[in-house]
mmCIF file of C-alpha atoms in Angstrom:
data_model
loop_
_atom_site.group_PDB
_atom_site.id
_atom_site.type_symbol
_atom_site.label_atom_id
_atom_site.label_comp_id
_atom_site.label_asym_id
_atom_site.label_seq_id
_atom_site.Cartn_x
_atom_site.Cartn_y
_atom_site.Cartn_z
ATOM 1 C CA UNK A 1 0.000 0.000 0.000
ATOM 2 C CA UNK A 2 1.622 3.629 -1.096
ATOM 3 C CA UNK A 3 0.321 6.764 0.441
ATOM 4 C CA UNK A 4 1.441 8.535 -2.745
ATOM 5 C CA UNK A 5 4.176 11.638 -2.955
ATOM 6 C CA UNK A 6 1.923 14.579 -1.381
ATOM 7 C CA UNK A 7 1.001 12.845 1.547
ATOM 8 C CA UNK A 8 3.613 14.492 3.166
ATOM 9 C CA UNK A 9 3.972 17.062 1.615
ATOM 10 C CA UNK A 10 -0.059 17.801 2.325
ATOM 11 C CA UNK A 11 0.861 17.279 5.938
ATOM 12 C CA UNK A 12 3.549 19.559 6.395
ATOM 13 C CA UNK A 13 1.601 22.885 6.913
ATOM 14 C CA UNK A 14 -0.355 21.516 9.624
ATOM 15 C CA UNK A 15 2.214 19.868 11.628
ATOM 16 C CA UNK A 16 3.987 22.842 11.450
ATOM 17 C CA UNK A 17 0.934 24.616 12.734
ATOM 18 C CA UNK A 18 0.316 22.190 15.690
ATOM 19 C CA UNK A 19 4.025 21.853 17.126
ATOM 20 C CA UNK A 20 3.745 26.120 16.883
ATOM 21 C CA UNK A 21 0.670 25.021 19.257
ATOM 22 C CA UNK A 22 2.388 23.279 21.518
ATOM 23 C CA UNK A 23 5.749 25.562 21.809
ATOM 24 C CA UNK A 24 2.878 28.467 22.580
ATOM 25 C CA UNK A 25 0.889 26.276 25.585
ATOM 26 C CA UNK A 26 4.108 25.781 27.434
ATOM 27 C CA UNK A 27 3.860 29.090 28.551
ATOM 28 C CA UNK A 28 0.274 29.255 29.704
ATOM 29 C CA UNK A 29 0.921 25.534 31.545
ATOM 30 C CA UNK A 30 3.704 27.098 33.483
ATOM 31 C CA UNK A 31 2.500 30.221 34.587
ATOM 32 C CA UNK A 32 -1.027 28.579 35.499
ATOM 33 C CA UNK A 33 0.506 25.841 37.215
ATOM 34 C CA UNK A 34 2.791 28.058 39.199
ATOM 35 C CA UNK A 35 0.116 30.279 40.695
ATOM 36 C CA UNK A 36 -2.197 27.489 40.951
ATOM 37 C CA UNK A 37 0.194 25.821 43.154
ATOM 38 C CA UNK A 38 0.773 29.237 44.890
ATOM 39 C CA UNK A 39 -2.909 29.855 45.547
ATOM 40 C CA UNK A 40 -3.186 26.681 46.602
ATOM 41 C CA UNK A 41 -0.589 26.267 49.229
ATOM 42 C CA UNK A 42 -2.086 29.503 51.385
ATOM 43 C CA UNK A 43 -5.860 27.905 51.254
ATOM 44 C CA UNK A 44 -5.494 26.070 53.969
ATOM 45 C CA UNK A 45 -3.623 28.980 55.986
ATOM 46 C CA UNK A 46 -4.777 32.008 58.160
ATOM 47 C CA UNK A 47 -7.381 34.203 56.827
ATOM 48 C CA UNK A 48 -6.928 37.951 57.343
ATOM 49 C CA UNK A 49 -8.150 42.066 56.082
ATOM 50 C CA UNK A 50 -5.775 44.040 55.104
ATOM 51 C CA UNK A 51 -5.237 46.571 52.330
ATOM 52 C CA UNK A 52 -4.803 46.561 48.407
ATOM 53 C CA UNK A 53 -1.871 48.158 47.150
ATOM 54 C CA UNK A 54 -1.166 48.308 43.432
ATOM 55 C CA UNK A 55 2.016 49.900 41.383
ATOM 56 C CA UNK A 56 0.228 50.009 37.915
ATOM 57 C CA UNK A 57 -3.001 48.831 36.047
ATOM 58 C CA UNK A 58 -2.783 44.904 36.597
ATOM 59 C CA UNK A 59 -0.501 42.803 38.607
ATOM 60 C CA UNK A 60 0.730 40.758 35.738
ATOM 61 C CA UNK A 61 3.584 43.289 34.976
ATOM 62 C CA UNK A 62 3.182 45.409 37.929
ATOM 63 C CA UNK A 63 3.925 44.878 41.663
ATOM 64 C CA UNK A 64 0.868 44.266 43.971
ATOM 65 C CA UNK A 65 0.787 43.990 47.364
ATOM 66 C CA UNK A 66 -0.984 44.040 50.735
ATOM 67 C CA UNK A 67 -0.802 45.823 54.375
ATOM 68 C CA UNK A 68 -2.006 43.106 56.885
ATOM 69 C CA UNK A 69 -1.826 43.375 60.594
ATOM 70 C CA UNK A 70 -0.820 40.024 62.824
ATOM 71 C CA UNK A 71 -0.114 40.254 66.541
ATOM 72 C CA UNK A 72 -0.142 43.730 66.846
ATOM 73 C CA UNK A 73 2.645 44.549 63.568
ATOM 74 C CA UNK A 74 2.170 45.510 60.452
ATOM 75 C CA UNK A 75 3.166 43.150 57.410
ATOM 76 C CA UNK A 76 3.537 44.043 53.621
ATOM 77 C CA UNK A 77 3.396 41.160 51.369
ATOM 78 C CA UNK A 78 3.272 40.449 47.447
ATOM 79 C CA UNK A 79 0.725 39.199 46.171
ATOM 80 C CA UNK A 80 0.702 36.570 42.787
ATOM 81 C CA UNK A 81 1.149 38.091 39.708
ATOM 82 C CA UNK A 82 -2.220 37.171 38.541
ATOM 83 C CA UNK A 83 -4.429 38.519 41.183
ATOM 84 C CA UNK A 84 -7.189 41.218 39.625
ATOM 85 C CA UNK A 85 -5.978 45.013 40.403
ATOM 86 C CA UNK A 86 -9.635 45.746 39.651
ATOM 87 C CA UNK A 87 -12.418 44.710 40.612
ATOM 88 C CA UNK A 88 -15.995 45.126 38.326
ATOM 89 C CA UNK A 89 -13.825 47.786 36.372
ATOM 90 C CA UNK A 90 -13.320 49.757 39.331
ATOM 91 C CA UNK A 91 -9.005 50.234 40.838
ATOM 92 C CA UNK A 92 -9.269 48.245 44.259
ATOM 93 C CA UNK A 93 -6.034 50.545 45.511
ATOM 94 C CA UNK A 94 -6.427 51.261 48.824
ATOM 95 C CA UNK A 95 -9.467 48.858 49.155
ATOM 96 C CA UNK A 96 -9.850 45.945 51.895
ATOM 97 C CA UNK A 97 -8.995 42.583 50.547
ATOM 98 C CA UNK A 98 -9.584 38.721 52.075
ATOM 99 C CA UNK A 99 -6.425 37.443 52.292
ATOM 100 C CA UNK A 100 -4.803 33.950 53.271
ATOM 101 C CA UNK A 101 -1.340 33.765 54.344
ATOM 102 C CA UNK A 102 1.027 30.877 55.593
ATOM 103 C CA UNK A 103 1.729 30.906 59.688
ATOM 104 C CA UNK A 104 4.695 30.121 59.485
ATOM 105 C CA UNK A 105 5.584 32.881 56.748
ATOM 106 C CA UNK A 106 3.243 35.742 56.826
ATOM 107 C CA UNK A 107 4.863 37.212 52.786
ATOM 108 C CA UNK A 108 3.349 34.138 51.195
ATOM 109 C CA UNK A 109 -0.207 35.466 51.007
ATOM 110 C CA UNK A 110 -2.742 34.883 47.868
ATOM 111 C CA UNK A 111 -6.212 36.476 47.705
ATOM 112 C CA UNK A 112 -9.236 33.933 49.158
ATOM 113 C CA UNK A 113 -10.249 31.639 46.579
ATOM 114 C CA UNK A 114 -8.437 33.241 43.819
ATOM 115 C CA UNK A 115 -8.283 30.484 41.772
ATOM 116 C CA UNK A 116 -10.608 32.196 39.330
ATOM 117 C CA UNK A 117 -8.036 34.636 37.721
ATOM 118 C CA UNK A 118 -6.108 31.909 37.445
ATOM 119 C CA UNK A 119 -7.838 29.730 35.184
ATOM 120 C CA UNK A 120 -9.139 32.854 33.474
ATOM 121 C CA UNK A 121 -5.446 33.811 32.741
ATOM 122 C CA UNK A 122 -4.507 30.383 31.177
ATOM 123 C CA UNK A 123 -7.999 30.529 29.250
ATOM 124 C CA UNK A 124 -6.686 34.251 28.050
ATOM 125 C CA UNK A 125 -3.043 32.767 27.365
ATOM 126 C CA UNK A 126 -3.894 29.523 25.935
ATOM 127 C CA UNK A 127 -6.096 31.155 23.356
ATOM 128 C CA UNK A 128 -3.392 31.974 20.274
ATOM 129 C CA UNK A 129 -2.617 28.075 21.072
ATOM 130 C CA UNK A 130 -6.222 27.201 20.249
ATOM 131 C CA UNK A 131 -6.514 29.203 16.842
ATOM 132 C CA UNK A 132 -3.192 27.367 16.177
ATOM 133 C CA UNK A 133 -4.947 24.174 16.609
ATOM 134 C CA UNK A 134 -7.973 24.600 15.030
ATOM 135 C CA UNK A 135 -6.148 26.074 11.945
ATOM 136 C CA UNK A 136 -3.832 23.177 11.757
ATOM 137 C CA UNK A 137 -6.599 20.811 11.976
ATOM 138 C CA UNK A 138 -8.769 22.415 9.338
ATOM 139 C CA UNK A 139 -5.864 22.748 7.335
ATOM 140 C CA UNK A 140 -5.178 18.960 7.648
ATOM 141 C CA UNK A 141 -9.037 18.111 7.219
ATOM 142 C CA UNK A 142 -9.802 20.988 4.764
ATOM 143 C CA UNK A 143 -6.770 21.193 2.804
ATOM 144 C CA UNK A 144 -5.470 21.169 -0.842
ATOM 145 C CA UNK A 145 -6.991 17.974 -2.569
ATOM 146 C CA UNK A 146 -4.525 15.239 -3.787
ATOM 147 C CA UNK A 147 -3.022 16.109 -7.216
ATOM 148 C CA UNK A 148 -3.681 12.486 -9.461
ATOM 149 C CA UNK A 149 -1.113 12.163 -11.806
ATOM 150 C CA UNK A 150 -1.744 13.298 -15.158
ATOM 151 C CA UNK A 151 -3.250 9.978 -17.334
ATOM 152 C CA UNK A 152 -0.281 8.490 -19.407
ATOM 153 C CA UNK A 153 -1.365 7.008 -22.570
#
């Protein structure tokens, strides 16, 4: 059984197209898994109020942090690059925020259940990764029909 010249040639395209997919998603995986495991890891720890503090328009690129108080002194703590600097549209600087932060080290703090901007970042990250996909496997599906070879005779 022969597959015939173009076969992979016809194929070329979109495996080009979805190994460009998977080079993109390693990005998205690492960052998501990173703050996931961040998030995670103070969800089980003390819960506290203390104040928003932003350096810029989002977190992602800009420092964020909060003033708690424990025992009587005042802590200042970053918070994960993907927490939400705003909140319906509206800056939360200077705003109270639910925190939860690790006893045993009170700078290792993450907004209560802030897994949603997470997942909502990966979504937003992942999504050139997805176009990539789909165009690779409509290109493989959808793509130039075989070329039969001219009758001889």
């Amino acid at each position: 059984m022969e597959t015939g010249k173009g076969r992979l040639r016809r194929s070329r395209v979109p495996a080009l197209l979805l190994l460009l997919a998977a080079v993109l998603s390693l990005p998205a995986i690492l960052v998501g898994i990173n703050q996931w495991n961040r998030v995670s890891e103070v969800q089980g720890g003390a819960r506290a109020v203390g104040t928003f503090h932003s350096e810029g328009s989002n977190c992602f690129r800009h420092r964020c942090w909060v003033d708690f108080e424990i025992d009587g002194r005042r802590v200042e703590a970053d918070l994960p690059a993907l927490t939400s600097s705003r909140n319906n549209k509206v800056p939360r600087d200077g705003k109270p925020i639910v925190i939860r932060y690790l006893a045993s080290d009170p700078t290792t703090v993450a907004e209560e259940d802030g897994y949603g901007f997470v997942v909502a970042t990966v979504f937003l990250l992942g999504i050139p990764t997805l176009a990539l996909l789909l165009a690779g496997v409509l290109r493989l599906v959808f793509g130039p029909p075989r070329r039969d070879p001219a009758p001889q005779g």
